[in-house]
XYZ file of C-alpha atoms in Angstrom:
779
model
C -0.009 0.164 0.184
C 3.015 2.530 0.689
C 5.114 1.742 -2.657
C 1.358 2.301 -4.221
C 0.812 5.548 -2.750
C 4.247 6.713 -3.476
C 3.873 5.664 -7.136
C 0.787 7.789 -7.931
C 2.386 10.613 -6.119
C 5.343 10.539 -8.364
C 3.451 9.844 -11.610
C 1.204 12.944 -10.793
C 4.358 14.924 -10.153
C 5.897 13.898 -13.494
C 2.873 15.020 -15.176
C 2.197 18.405 -14.132
C 6.047 19.318 -13.409
C 7.396 21.436 -16.413
C 11.192 22.335 -16.749
C 12.049 25.966 -16.412
C 13.850 25.875 -19.793
C 10.783 24.978 -21.439
C 8.298 27.888 -20.218
C 8.410 30.584 -22.674
C 7.338 32.931 -19.693
C 10.635 32.086 -17.951
C 12.392 32.490 -21.042
C 11.025 36.001 -21.555
C 11.145 36.927 -17.824
C 7.385 37.764 -17.219
C 5.074 36.385 -15.114
C 2.368 34.131 -16.557
C -0.455 36.940 -16.072
C 1.518 39.202 -18.480
C -0.530 40.817 -20.959
C 0.401 41.107 -24.563
C 1.816 44.364 -24.615
C 4.365 43.163 -21.853
C 5.200 40.092 -24.070
C 6.249 42.381 -26.714
C 8.111 44.972 -24.646
C 9.876 42.150 -22.951
C 10.838 40.459 -26.694
C 11.978 43.806 -27.660
C 14.128 44.405 -24.799
C 15.833 40.734 -25.161
C 16.172 41.102 -28.990
C 17.963 44.278 -28.530
C 20.698 42.410 -26.127
C 21.035 38.967 -27.831
C 20.640 39.645 -31.508
C 23.804 37.872 -33.330
C 24.674 41.245 -34.898
C 24.898 43.110 -31.901
C 26.435 40.219 -29.646
C 29.552 38.197 -29.768
C 28.840 36.055 -27.077
C 29.038 31.905 -28.560
C 25.675 31.338 -27.464
C 23.637 34.175 -28.814
C 22.466 32.740 -31.935
C 20.688 30.028 -29.278
C 19.534 32.793 -27.057
C 18.289 34.779 -30.084
C 16.177 31.542 -31.371
C 14.771 30.730 -27.988
C 13.484 33.957 -27.372
C 11.752 34.229 -30.947
C 10.291 30.871 -30.339
C 8.717 32.080 -26.926
C 7.579 35.140 -28.312
C 5.808 33.305 -31.458
C 4.483 30.475 -28.446
C 3.013 33.314 -26.476
C 1.472 35.526 -29.472
C -0.202 32.278 -30.436
C -3.008 31.898 -28.625
C -3.988 28.519 -28.887
C -0.259 27.755 -27.496
C -0.494 30.612 -25.004
C -3.410 28.906 -23.469
C -1.612 25.436 -23.067
C 1.064 26.995 -21.202
C -0.773 29.154 -18.865
C -2.095 26.550 -16.709
C -4.882 27.166 -13.957
C -3.705 27.367 -10.112
C -5.428 24.442 -9.229
C -4.191 21.911 -11.750
C -2.340 19.810 -9.824
C -5.742 18.983 -7.943
C -8.005 18.857 -10.906
C -5.084 16.585 -13.267
C -5.463 14.053 -9.512
C -8.922 14.050 -9.111
C -9.312 13.168 -12.872
C -6.935 10.134 -12.591
C -9.301 8.522 -10.309
C -12.629 9.682 -11.810
C -11.687 8.094 -15.032
C -14.851 6.455 -17.045
C -13.668 3.997 -19.609
C -17.274 4.147 -20.674
C -17.054 7.710 -22.101
C -13.345 7.488 -23.094
C -13.454 7.164 -26.832
C -16.769 9.688 -26.993
C -14.718 12.155 -25.130
C -11.580 11.520 -27.488
C -13.794 11.635 -30.572
C -15.373 15.048 -29.962
C -12.694 16.818 -28.198
C -9.640 16.044 -29.905
C -10.966 14.706 -33.629
C -12.661 17.727 -34.963
C -12.346 20.678 -32.283
C -8.521 21.703 -33.625
C -10.407 21.787 -37.508
C -13.659 23.481 -36.089
C -11.464 26.344 -34.659
C -10.107 27.248 -38.614
C -13.542 26.765 -40.313
C -14.743 29.585 -42.589
C -18.380 30.127 -44.355
C -19.401 30.757 -47.998
C -18.983 34.382 -47.717
C -15.567 34.065 -46.608
C -14.733 31.509 -49.354
C -16.053 33.598 -52.179
C -13.914 36.653 -50.665
C -10.891 34.792 -51.250
C -11.703 33.594 -54.439
C -12.332 37.293 -55.671
C -8.921 38.430 -54.229
C -6.605 39.447 -57.213
C -3.695 40.613 -55.071
C -2.853 37.884 -52.247
C -0.449 38.763 -49.673
C -0.793 35.279 -48.411
C -1.006 31.738 -49.532
C -4.564 30.096 -48.659
C -5.128 26.325 -48.146
C -8.391 25.321 -47.957
C -9.148 21.538 -46.486
C -12.772 20.204 -46.788
C -13.564 17.600 -44.457
C -16.457 15.768 -43.069
C -17.072 14.256 -39.372
C -18.379 11.094 -41.073
C -15.197 10.243 -43.341
C -12.828 7.580 -42.394
C -10.081 8.680 -44.915
C -10.294 12.180 -42.994
C -9.913 10.179 -39.561
C -6.773 8.645 -40.648
C -5.095 11.616 -42.155
C -5.989 13.819 -39.421
C -2.739 13.344 -37.502
C -0.721 14.127 -40.554
C -3.126 17.196 -41.495
C -2.468 18.545 -37.972
C 1.187 18.170 -38.021
C 1.149 19.969 -41.382
C -0.981 22.634 -40.144
C 1.184 23.510 -37.266
C 4.198 23.675 -39.341
C 3.225 25.922 -42.124
C 0.972 28.552 -40.370
C 3.817 29.989 -38.301
C 5.634 30.647 -41.311
C 3.089 32.440 -43.248
C 0.585 29.974 -44.633
C -3.211 30.886 -44.309
C -4.885 27.251 -43.584
C -8.599 27.367 -43.256
C -11.171 24.627 -43.148
C -14.637 23.837 -44.314
C -16.936 21.279 -43.328
C -18.336 19.818 -46.735
C -21.565 18.680 -45.191
C -22.534 22.423 -44.466
C -21.213 23.924 -47.566
C -21.705 21.536 -50.363
C -21.794 24.382 -52.623
C -18.208 25.557 -51.682
C -17.133 22.309 -52.280
C -18.318 21.780 -55.852
C -16.889 24.889 -56.984
C -13.427 23.704 -55.392
C -13.720 20.828 -57.661
C -14.580 18.477 -54.746
C -14.842 14.694 -55.480
C -13.418 13.064 -52.384
C -12.919 13.571 -48.696
C -10.398 15.035 -47.311
C -10.067 17.532 -50.341
C -7.147 20.206 -50.432
C -7.270 23.253 -52.324
C -4.835 26.257 -52.444
C -6.191 29.600 -53.389
C -3.740 32.657 -54.480
C -4.749 35.628 -56.769
C -8.095 34.105 -57.496
C -6.447 30.754 -58.935
C -7.801 27.569 -57.541
C -5.333 24.577 -57.411
C -6.194 21.123 -56.330
C -4.041 18.943 -54.366
C -4.186 15.275 -55.920
C -1.299 13.325 -53.812
C -2.008 11.059 -50.722
C -2.598 12.624 -47.589
C -0.184 10.159 -45.636
C 2.925 11.974 -46.340
C 3.559 15.686 -45.211
C 6.245 15.911 -47.647
C 3.676 15.943 -50.578
C 1.739 18.521 -48.710
C 4.726 20.523 -48.497
C 5.741 20.409 -52.052
C 2.166 21.122 -52.956
C 2.311 24.576 -51.317
C 5.943 25.059 -53.013
C 4.064 24.403 -56.744
C 1.045 26.342 -55.323
C 3.366 29.822 -55.232
C 3.807 31.858 -58.291
C 6.130 31.265 -61.017
C 9.402 33.276 -60.853
C 8.389 34.802 -57.250
C 12.223 34.611 -56.242
C 14.330 34.115 -59.021
C 17.654 31.834 -59.087
C 20.726 34.239 -59.599
C 24.665 33.817 -60.090
C 27.424 35.914 -60.412
C 26.730 36.571 -64.039
C 23.291 37.759 -63.529
C 23.189 39.259 -60.346
C 24.352 42.744 -61.171
C 21.388 42.993 -63.474
C 18.919 42.219 -60.777
C 20.446 44.560 -58.253
C 21.202 47.621 -60.485
C 17.325 47.588 -61.828
C 16.194 49.436 -59.091
C 15.295 52.718 -60.450
C 13.413 51.145 -62.986
C 10.789 49.611 -60.824
C 11.203 51.697 -57.740
C 11.481 48.447 -55.634
C 13.904 47.347 -52.978
C 16.310 44.557 -53.452
C 16.298 41.481 -50.860
C 18.644 38.956 -51.671
C 18.235 35.922 -49.878
C 21.748 33.389 -49.858
C 21.288 30.076 -48.432
C 24.229 26.988 -48.385
C 21.953 24.572 -50.693
C 18.958 23.889 -52.456
C 15.919 24.051 -52.729
C 15.083 27.365 -51.380
C 13.409 27.248 -48.289
C 9.477 27.713 -48.469
C 9.671 30.235 -45.608
C 11.688 32.789 -47.792
C 8.938 32.313 -50.406
C 6.068 32.987 -48.460
C 7.630 36.065 -47.159
C 8.363 36.944 -50.273
C 4.708 36.535 -51.657
C 3.698 38.678 -48.334
C 5.860 41.743 -49.523
C 6.136 41.604 -53.320
C 4.464 44.824 -53.831
C 7.285 46.723 -52.205
C 10.368 44.183 -52.325
C 11.909 42.496 -55.131
C 13.707 38.798 -53.880
C 16.388 37.097 -55.459
C 17.802 33.588 -54.800
C 21.692 32.564 -54.583
C 23.164 29.008 -53.896
C 26.428 30.105 -51.890
C 27.117 26.439 -52.170
C 27.568 26.666 -55.824
C 31.278 27.589 -57.426
C 29.009 29.835 -59.839
C 28.060 32.288 -56.752
C 31.545 32.426 -54.837
C 32.288 36.087 -56.341
C 29.042 37.442 -55.058
C 29.641 35.885 -51.514
C 33.061 37.226 -50.895
C 31.427 40.186 -52.194
C 29.259 40.760 -49.663
C 31.214 38.631 -46.788
C 28.349 36.171 -46.425
C 29.124 33.150 -44.104
C 29.361 29.755 -46.131
C 27.403 27.734 -43.702
C 24.330 30.171 -42.596
C 21.373 31.527 -44.037
C 21.905 35.336 -45.184
C 19.159 37.919 -45.950
C 20.736 41.259 -47.371
C 18.335 44.301 -48.086
C 19.888 46.593 -50.654
C 18.554 49.910 -52.059
C 20.013 52.400 -54.172
C 23.883 51.620 -52.970
C 23.548 47.842 -54.155
C 27.553 47.584 -53.151
C 26.290 48.400 -49.450
C 23.386 46.317 -47.900
C 21.086 48.386 -45.856
C 20.417 45.810 -43.456
C 21.550 42.049 -43.355
C 20.858 39.005 -40.889
C 23.118 35.784 -41.097
C 21.482 33.010 -38.836
C 21.156 29.052 -39.232
C 17.541 29.698 -38.754
C 15.884 33.096 -39.904
C 12.739 33.219 -37.901
C 9.534 34.757 -39.526
C 9.577 37.428 -37.172
C 13.064 38.759 -37.708
C 12.303 38.919 -41.313
C 9.192 40.513 -41.163
C 10.731 43.111 -38.766
C 13.332 43.947 -41.258
C 11.063 44.215 -44.139
C 9.023 46.536 -42.403
C 11.712 48.668 -41.494
C 13.075 48.780 -45.154
C 10.097 48.574 -47.374
C 11.033 51.690 -49.368
C 14.170 53.371 -51.087
C 15.619 55.941 -49.267
C 14.479 58.492 -52.157
C 11.781 56.572 -53.146
C 9.753 57.558 -56.761
C 6.165 58.681 -56.409
C 4.562 55.686 -58.386
C 1.501 54.961 -57.267
C -1.324 56.110 -54.609
C -0.139 53.587 -52.131
C 3.130 54.793 -51.864
C 1.972 58.087 -51.695
C -0.474 57.225 -48.800
C 2.052 55.343 -47.191
C 5.040 57.716 -47.043
C 2.910 60.793 -46.813
C -0.244 59.723 -44.578
C -3.408 61.762 -43.985
C -3.758 63.144 -40.143
C -0.012 63.395 -39.481
C 2.142 66.225 -38.999
C 4.509 65.898 -41.293
C 6.451 67.306 -44.032
C 6.677 65.714 -47.717
C 9.380 67.029 -50.373
C 9.098 65.902 -53.809
C 11.445 66.881 -56.480
C 9.603 66.895 -59.689
C 12.436 65.829 -62.504
C 12.297 63.625 -65.897
C 12.955 60.111 -66.442
C 16.467 61.346 -68.221
C 19.833 60.447 -66.995
C 20.601 64.248 -66.889
C 18.671 64.535 -63.875
C 20.240 61.723 -62.056
C 22.839 64.630 -59.942
C 19.502 66.245 -58.946
C 18.102 62.939 -57.518
C 21.268 61.952 -55.882
C 21.904 65.260 -54.193
C 18.361 65.115 -52.455
C 19.173 61.215 -51.915
C 22.237 62.115 -49.928
C 20.077 65.020 -47.972
C 17.213 62.281 -47.043
C 19.783 60.023 -45.365
C 21.728 62.770 -43.599
C 18.371 64.384 -42.531
C 17.927 61.003 -39.937
C 20.392 62.251 -37.821
C 19.630 66.144 -38.456
C 15.903 65.636 -37.376
C 15.689 62.615 -35.627
C 12.424 63.742 -33.815
C 10.699 64.992 -37.005
C 8.658 63.242 -39.774
C 10.246 63.720 -43.152
C 9.526 62.316 -46.277
C 11.495 62.794 -49.273
C 10.431 61.377 -52.528
C 10.922 62.626 -56.464
C 8.454 62.195 -58.980
C 8.344 61.886 -62.847
C 6.786 64.609 -64.843
C 5.862 63.207 -67.973
C 3.947 60.322 -65.738
C 2.347 61.943 -63.075
C 0.748 64.718 -65.127
C -2.560 65.502 -63.054
C -0.826 65.341 -59.833
C 1.732 68.053 -60.970
C -0.644 70.322 -62.469
C -3.015 70.665 -59.784
C 0.004 71.890 -57.693
C 0.953 74.823 -60.003
C -2.322 76.377 -59.962
C -1.254 79.121 -56.851
C -0.089 82.469 -57.235
C 3.510 81.634 -56.207
C 3.902 78.647 -58.188
C 6.385 78.043 -61.302
C 5.157 78.196 -64.500
C 7.534 75.334 -65.120
C 7.860 73.078 -62.206
C 10.481 70.752 -63.355
C 13.591 70.287 -61.304
C 11.697 72.624 -58.304
C 10.901 71.366 -54.812
C 7.339 71.322 -53.715
C 6.897 70.720 -50.056
C 3.431 69.730 -48.878
C 1.503 68.265 -45.955
C -1.738 66.166 -46.276
C -5.116 67.702 -45.071
C -7.331 64.966 -45.985
C -6.954 62.376 -49.175
C -8.011 64.818 -51.667
C -6.680 68.118 -49.916
C -3.282 69.496 -49.553
C -1.171 72.766 -48.336
C 1.710 73.162 -50.557
C 4.981 75.631 -50.994
C 7.410 75.626 -53.591
C 11.210 75.839 -53.017
C 12.442 77.877 -55.885
C 16.219 77.878 -56.918
C 17.971 80.761 -58.612
C 18.619 78.310 -61.595
C 17.683 74.670 -62.059
C 21.307 73.596 -61.312
C 20.930 74.341 -57.606
C 19.838 71.249 -56.623
C 22.221 69.439 -58.588
C 24.964 70.944 -55.821
C 25.124 69.083 -52.613
C 26.476 72.128 -50.646
C 23.588 74.436 -51.919
C 21.247 71.711 -51.458
C 21.505 71.211 -48.021
C 21.988 74.791 -47.083
C 18.651 75.977 -48.846
C 16.805 72.872 -47.123
C 18.291 72.921 -43.828
C 17.120 77.059 -43.952
C 13.765 76.016 -44.791
C 13.141 73.278 -42.599
C 14.356 74.832 -39.366
C 12.112 77.568 -39.866
C 9.317 76.011 -40.612
C 9.763 73.149 -37.742
C 10.341 75.918 -35.356
C 7.003 77.236 -35.803
C 3.703 75.299 -34.796
C 1.630 77.515 -37.085
C 3.572 76.555 -40.156
C 2.126 73.240 -40.491
C -0.539 74.953 -42.627
C 1.399 76.564 -45.571
C 0.254 79.445 -47.798
C -1.556 77.243 -50.700
C -3.999 74.455 -50.871
C -5.395 72.266 -53.615
C -6.992 69.404 -54.494
C -4.162 66.807 -55.747
C -5.234 64.462 -58.461
C -4.748 60.872 -58.209
C -1.511 59.196 -58.575
C -1.314 56.636 -61.295
C -0.194 53.590 -60.969
C 3.043 53.221 -63.089
C 3.419 49.312 -62.244
C 0.140 48.278 -63.338
C -0.186 45.897 -66.134
C -1.800 46.220 -69.386
C -4.747 44.261 -70.281
C -2.663 42.118 -72.967
C -0.220 41.576 -70.499
C -2.552 40.422 -67.692
C -4.161 38.026 -70.473
C -0.909 36.693 -71.306
C 0.108 36.050 -67.735
C -3.130 34.338 -66.902
C -2.590 32.271 -70.245
C 0.638 31.276 -69.382
C -0.038 29.989 -65.726
C -3.155 27.977 -67.026
C -0.972 26.373 -69.810
C 1.704 25.622 -67.077
C -0.643 23.926 -64.744
C -2.157 21.714 -67.331
C 1.428 21.086 -68.644
C 2.029 19.721 -64.776
C -1.290 18.162 -64.755
C -1.119 16.017 -67.941
C 2.413 14.788 -66.587
C 1.377 14.103 -63.362
C -1.499 12.061 -64.793
C 0.590 10.158 -66.986
C 3.424 9.387 -64.666
C 1.793 8.782 -61.381
C -2.449 7.938 -62.541
C -1.611 6.504 -66.135
C -2.926 3.227 -65.915
C -5.668 4.152 -63.461
C -6.772 6.460 -66.213
C -6.480 4.180 -68.841
C -8.699 1.666 -66.505
C -11.029 4.112 -66.379
C -11.577 5.109 -70.206
C -11.908 1.390 -70.836
C -14.184 0.768 -68.567
C -16.554 3.666 -69.668
C -16.170 2.594 -73.201
C -17.369 -0.782 -72.010
C -19.833 0.268 -70.187
C -21.345 2.608 -73.079
C -21.271 -0.815 -75.231
C -23.168 -2.875 -72.854
C -25.597 0.010 -72.696
C -26.236 0.543 -76.328
C -26.625 -3.029 -76.655
C -29.535 -3.503 -73.876
C -30.969 -0.535 -75.384
C -31.487 -1.955 -78.828
C -33.028 -5.045 -77.206
C -35.495 -2.669 -75.548
C -36.174 -0.624 -78.308
C -36.958 -3.776 -80.559
C -39.140 -5.511 -78.134
C -40.994 -2.094 -77.638
C -41.673 -2.022 -81.784
C -42.817 -5.963 -81.907
C -45.483 -5.026 -79.240
C -46.836 -2.255 -80.897
C -47.129 -3.928 -84.146
C -49.024 -6.741 -81.998
C -51.518 -4.003 -80.134
C -55.170 -3.932 -81.306
C -55.980 -0.809 -83.205
C -59.492 -1.400 -81.590
C -58.194 -0.563 -78.363
C -60.232 1.499 -75.710
C -59.568 5.066 -76.126
C -58.041 6.779 -73.178
C -60.988 8.969 -73.354
C -63.223 6.166 -72.490
C -61.127 5.220 -69.477
C -61.880 6.081 -65.789
C -60.734 9.375 -64.906
C -59.329 10.369 -61.510
C -62.201 12.665 -60.054
C -60.934 16.029 -59.964
C -61.348 18.962 -57.302
C -62.437 22.405 -58.360
C -62.694 25.210 -56.278
C -65.450 27.870 -57.608
C -65.458 31.736 -56.787
C -68.659 32.671 -54.567
C -69.775 35.731 -56.621
C -73.114 36.936 -57.911
C -73.193 34.631 -60.941
C -72.339 31.429 -58.921
C -74.157 32.697 -55.463
C -77.249 30.099 -56.659
C -75.741 27.267 -57.491
C -73.346 27.285 -54.407
C -75.786 28.106 -52.024
C -79.421 28.874 -52.454
C -80.427 26.019 -55.233
C -77.911 22.852 -53.934
C -79.306 19.767 -52.836
C -80.679 18.686 -49.593
C -78.128 17.082 -47.514
C -75.173 18.897 -49.662
C -72.823 21.365 -48.282
C -70.934 24.312 -49.709
C -67.291 25.086 -48.017
C -65.725 28.299 -48.461
C -62.563 30.084 -47.622
C -62.078 33.553 -47.119
C -58.950 35.197 -48.963
C -57.925 38.156 -49.993
C -55.312 39.446 -53.026
C -52.069 39.224 -50.803
C -52.947 35.622 -49.512
C -54.951 34.086 -52.309
C -52.147 32.080 -53.568
C -50.776 30.559 -50.342
C -54.141 29.933 -48.519
C -55.906 28.511 -51.607
C -52.776 25.871 -52.343
C -53.250 25.211 -48.433
C -56.898 24.794 -48.404
C -56.589 22.544 -51.607
C -54.242 20.102 -50.055
C -56.605 19.809 -47.056
C -59.922 19.108 -48.482
C -58.180 16.623 -51.202
C -59.313 13.795 -49.500
C -62.809 14.932 -49.712
C -62.765 15.074 -53.508
C -65.168 12.179 -54.095
C -67.739 13.245 -51.781
C -70.762 14.417 -54.155
C -72.530 15.942 -51.205
C -69.606 18.497 -50.865
C -68.799 21.401 -52.930
C -65.738 23.789 -52.432
C -65.266 27.537 -53.157
C -63.572 30.667 -51.709
C -64.586 34.356 -51.488
C -62.440 37.151 -52.024
C -62.906 39.713 -49.221
C -61.173 42.413 -51.492
C -64.288 42.772 -53.437
C -66.738 44.954 -52.256
C -69.724 42.655 -53.126
C -68.070 39.711 -51.293
C -67.517 41.704 -48.257
C -71.001 43.085 -47.879
C -72.670 39.573 -48.186
C -70.313 38.633 -45.301
C -70.770 41.011 -43.202
C -74.491 40.851 -43.628
C -74.384 36.862 -42.561
C -72.363 37.635 -39.625
C -74.978 40.414 -38.274
C -77.630 37.532 -39.070
C -76.009 35.197 -37.108
C -75.886 37.716 -33.861
C -78.583 38.336 -31.182
C -78.307 41.713 -31.820
C -79.410 42.139 -35.200
C -79.544 45.904 -34.868
C -75.618 46.459 -34.360
C -73.951 47.035 -37.410
C -70.586 45.262 -38.175
C -67.553 46.412 -39.804
C -65.088 43.974 -40.391
C -61.278 44.207 -41.032
C -60.202 41.941 -44.053
C -57.015 41.221 -42.505
C -58.504 39.307 -39.229
C -61.121 37.588 -41.573
C -58.390 36.151 -43.869
C -57.956 32.006 -43.343
C -61.511 31.729 -42.018
C -63.505 28.767 -43.661
C -67.530 28.328 -43.813
C -69.436 25.291 -44.225
C -73.167 26.628 -45.688
C -76.048 24.431 -45.138
C -78.598 25.697 -47.642
C -81.499 23.826 -46.696
C -81.397 24.069 -42.816
C -79.999 27.670 -43.018
C -76.852 27.486 -40.855
C -73.304 27.593 -41.117
C -70.416 26.470 -39.387
C -67.058 28.556 -38.629
C -63.601 27.865 -38.626
C -60.872 30.332 -37.700
C -57.335 30.146 -36.388
C -58.407 32.220 -33.506
C -62.133 30.762 -33.121
C -62.515 28.953 -29.588
C -63.420 25.807 -31.630
C -59.851 25.520 -33.544
C -58.164 25.389 -29.971
C -56.207 22.437 -29.232
C -56.323 22.961 -25.201
C -57.835 19.749 -23.582
C -59.687 22.254 -21.446
C -61.188 24.314 -24.341
C -64.424 25.963 -22.785
C -66.839 25.183 -25.313
C -65.841 21.752 -26.265
C -65.945 20.759 -22.649
C -69.050 22.804 -21.362
C -70.982 23.002 -24.499
C -71.720 26.575 -24.568
C -72.529 28.753 -27.420
C -70.382 31.719 -27.780
C -70.933 35.050 -26.158
C -73.407 37.628 -27.514
C -71.240 40.165 -28.927
C -69.328 37.321 -30.778
C -68.260 39.748 -33.727
C -65.808 41.218 -31.015
C -64.275 37.372 -30.099
C -64.369 36.051 -33.310
C -61.587 39.345 -33.764
C -63.261 40.436 -36.818
C -64.207 44.073 -35.634
C -61.888 46.798 -36.090
C -62.391 47.731 -32.089
C -60.919 45.199 -29.829
C -61.280 47.306 -26.014
C -61.118 45.260 -23.296
C -64.264 46.164 -21.902
C -66.194 44.471 -24.735
C -65.180 41.227 -23.397
C -68.024 39.037 -22.012
C -66.351 37.290 -19.258
C -64.592 38.208 -16.241
C -61.367 36.421 -14.961
C -63.000 34.749 -12.282
C -65.396 32.769 -14.797
C -62.350 31.880 -16.889
C -60.125 30.507 -13.916
C -63.257 28.416 -12.931
C -64.002 27.127 -16.620
C -60.544 26.396 -16.953
C -60.224 27.980 -20.237
C -57.678 30.695 -20.909
C -59.187 33.115 -23.857
C -57.676 33.348 -26.849
C -58.139 36.812 -28.336
C -56.375 38.785 -25.932
C -54.222 41.797 -26.792
C -51.167 40.432 -25.522
C -51.199 37.471 -27.732
C -48.833 36.960 -30.273
C -49.881 37.376 -34.217
C -50.786 33.920 -36.124
C -48.232 34.025 -39.053
C -50.513 33.754 -42.655
C -49.085 30.415 -43.317
C -50.111 29.108 -39.961
C -53.655 29.961 -40.348
C -55.180 26.574 -41.599
C -53.409 24.647 -39.262
C -56.288 23.445 -37.395
C -58.427 22.963 -40.496
C -58.206 19.001 -40.943
C -59.166 18.366 -37.207
C -62.258 21.073 -37.426
C -63.208 18.964 -40.415
C -63.539 16.134 -38.820
C -65.483 17.597 -35.915
C -67.686 19.017 -38.881
C -68.508 15.883 -40.042
C -69.154 14.552 -36.700
C -71.579 17.126 -36.029
C -70.011 18.545 -33.022
C -69.298 21.982 -34.184
C -71.412 25.330 -33.161
C -74.244 25.898 -35.969
C -75.068 29.491 -36.399
C -78.703 29.646 -37.671
C -79.949 32.254 -39.814
C -83.442 33.249 -40.947
C -82.655 33.686 -44.349
C -79.781 34.009 -46.885
C -78.720 37.198 -47.697
C -78.539 38.497 -51.237
C -75.483 38.817 -52.805
C -75.404 42.057 -54.354
C -73.559 42.696 -58.042
């Protein structure tokens, strides 16, 4: 007994204990109750200390990886919850050890661990359609269609879960959809079997056709789903051409150098995320053809290196060399180097990012032409932009240049003021954004055009102007204001180029699909083709046999066969409208023992109620003593006839009846012409009540004197007109149907109680309302 107790205690300690080295909170030096802001602050402080480029300690790289891994774990909500254990976790785990229920073990495993992980990633049809319409995706989206009743999915879920946990942190957007709940999305995604995996990028959908038992196949599928030439591979021969074309596309260069091939997929995903701002290239520094470039930038031969290059391609603006470069470090590096030192104003996105609305910021724009003669002026402004960061460290300044011939609308909107130059070429405009369409601006004019080409004069001129403006708070609103035009997108592709690119992508996809079908599924494809041909031959043979047999039977058929018109036809059910022309045939002149059942409708409810009434009385179609019809209360003669019929059934015949058409819709009348009485059905009539303690059915009492109000046909519904009191209701056990607080009955439910009422009608247990004569039906 003693050893058993000791073993149980040791087992519980092993389950609950966790090493401090694996605790991300301990690595970052914060408590488990720390907020997300405290986690980020701790991460920034530790990164500044242990970054390999700033710390020469031999364990700096290992420490940096531990810090980054801990930060990623705590910023991921699912992983953070697993580390933040509740205060009484020991006691709860200890109690669960003894309260183990084997009967519900497999049910709990099925519901808790099988599908909950995939349900958290689930999207609906609207989100799926939005992904299909996104033309410029920043992430690769994988969508897994699954079914909770699929055995193949249950077998593959462990592999899929592992793949999701591996690819989501590196930038893949993984989503799931339940095929049973979203069948239209499954059909649009070309789904046939479950599980079904597709990738979506730039509105292009690609289907995964390999086995789900191998995680490497899914990783290769992610690699093939990325756009072609997202990160081209370069060597010493063509790398300079890639680096020196920054002025043409106005993009920063990022060079990924790794000792091996193929390119790691996380670099391709980060290139996809920043492809609108940064052009990526890849070099395998393990090859002899890349040795010169590796030596030029002094890149270590055994580590991955990321270089950020701007205008000066010989000197990187930023670099990062590690055995494993985390996504957080790469993303921070990209965010701080998205634009060149002196970017060109080439799109509205560049203008809104560098010169945002609602911030006190000066934007200096040099107007030039796309000519080598103006490169000296741009180089002078570029050099001043680099030094301005140290001269004005606390001020927000943005330096740009624009080509006069490519942005004519934007430039022309700024030369309308009195102090504006007639020709803005090689002048600088200083502006601030007031809102999306308004700017305040001021032109900085030199004595001649060559002033801005001389760096000393440029620095003297700009420093004097900026010191005067930044020293005064009122100077943020400049002298002139103007409506600016939209900055045209210089990098937008033409229609023909987009069509050609889309066609090229489809051709490549078809090519790889045909190769895959030929190599991996060739035999299966041929088997399916031959099987379909054989099935078609057999079906054709059977069809010919049946056709010949039918022809022989038709030849032997007797031509004197009874015509179809002479066969017994099924009796039809006709609904007649009660009006002046049909009144005598439906009411006054019907045979003794016969009845006419009339439905009250109006124009808005005619189609709905007539269809329900038709299906309800269909079983009585063969009864020759019944006729069926309808009365349209939107017609004045029909409404007058119904009002007069109600007044004849009341005791107080001098009282005038005013009906509300909407309250009468759905009423059914059974008219007995010879004995001069009628029976009534209505959803709010006491006889249609389904309660066992129904007062009228149990006691057999007649309706109150003011029956019009009780039926709810009058427009006035004051409570003082009721013929009951609360004591009588409670004594009889009957709850009045028509009280003001009762909810209104929907139109489609008005005839729900009609079948039961018809049974009581033919039993003779319904209330009969006698009249002295049948009122005339006025034309």
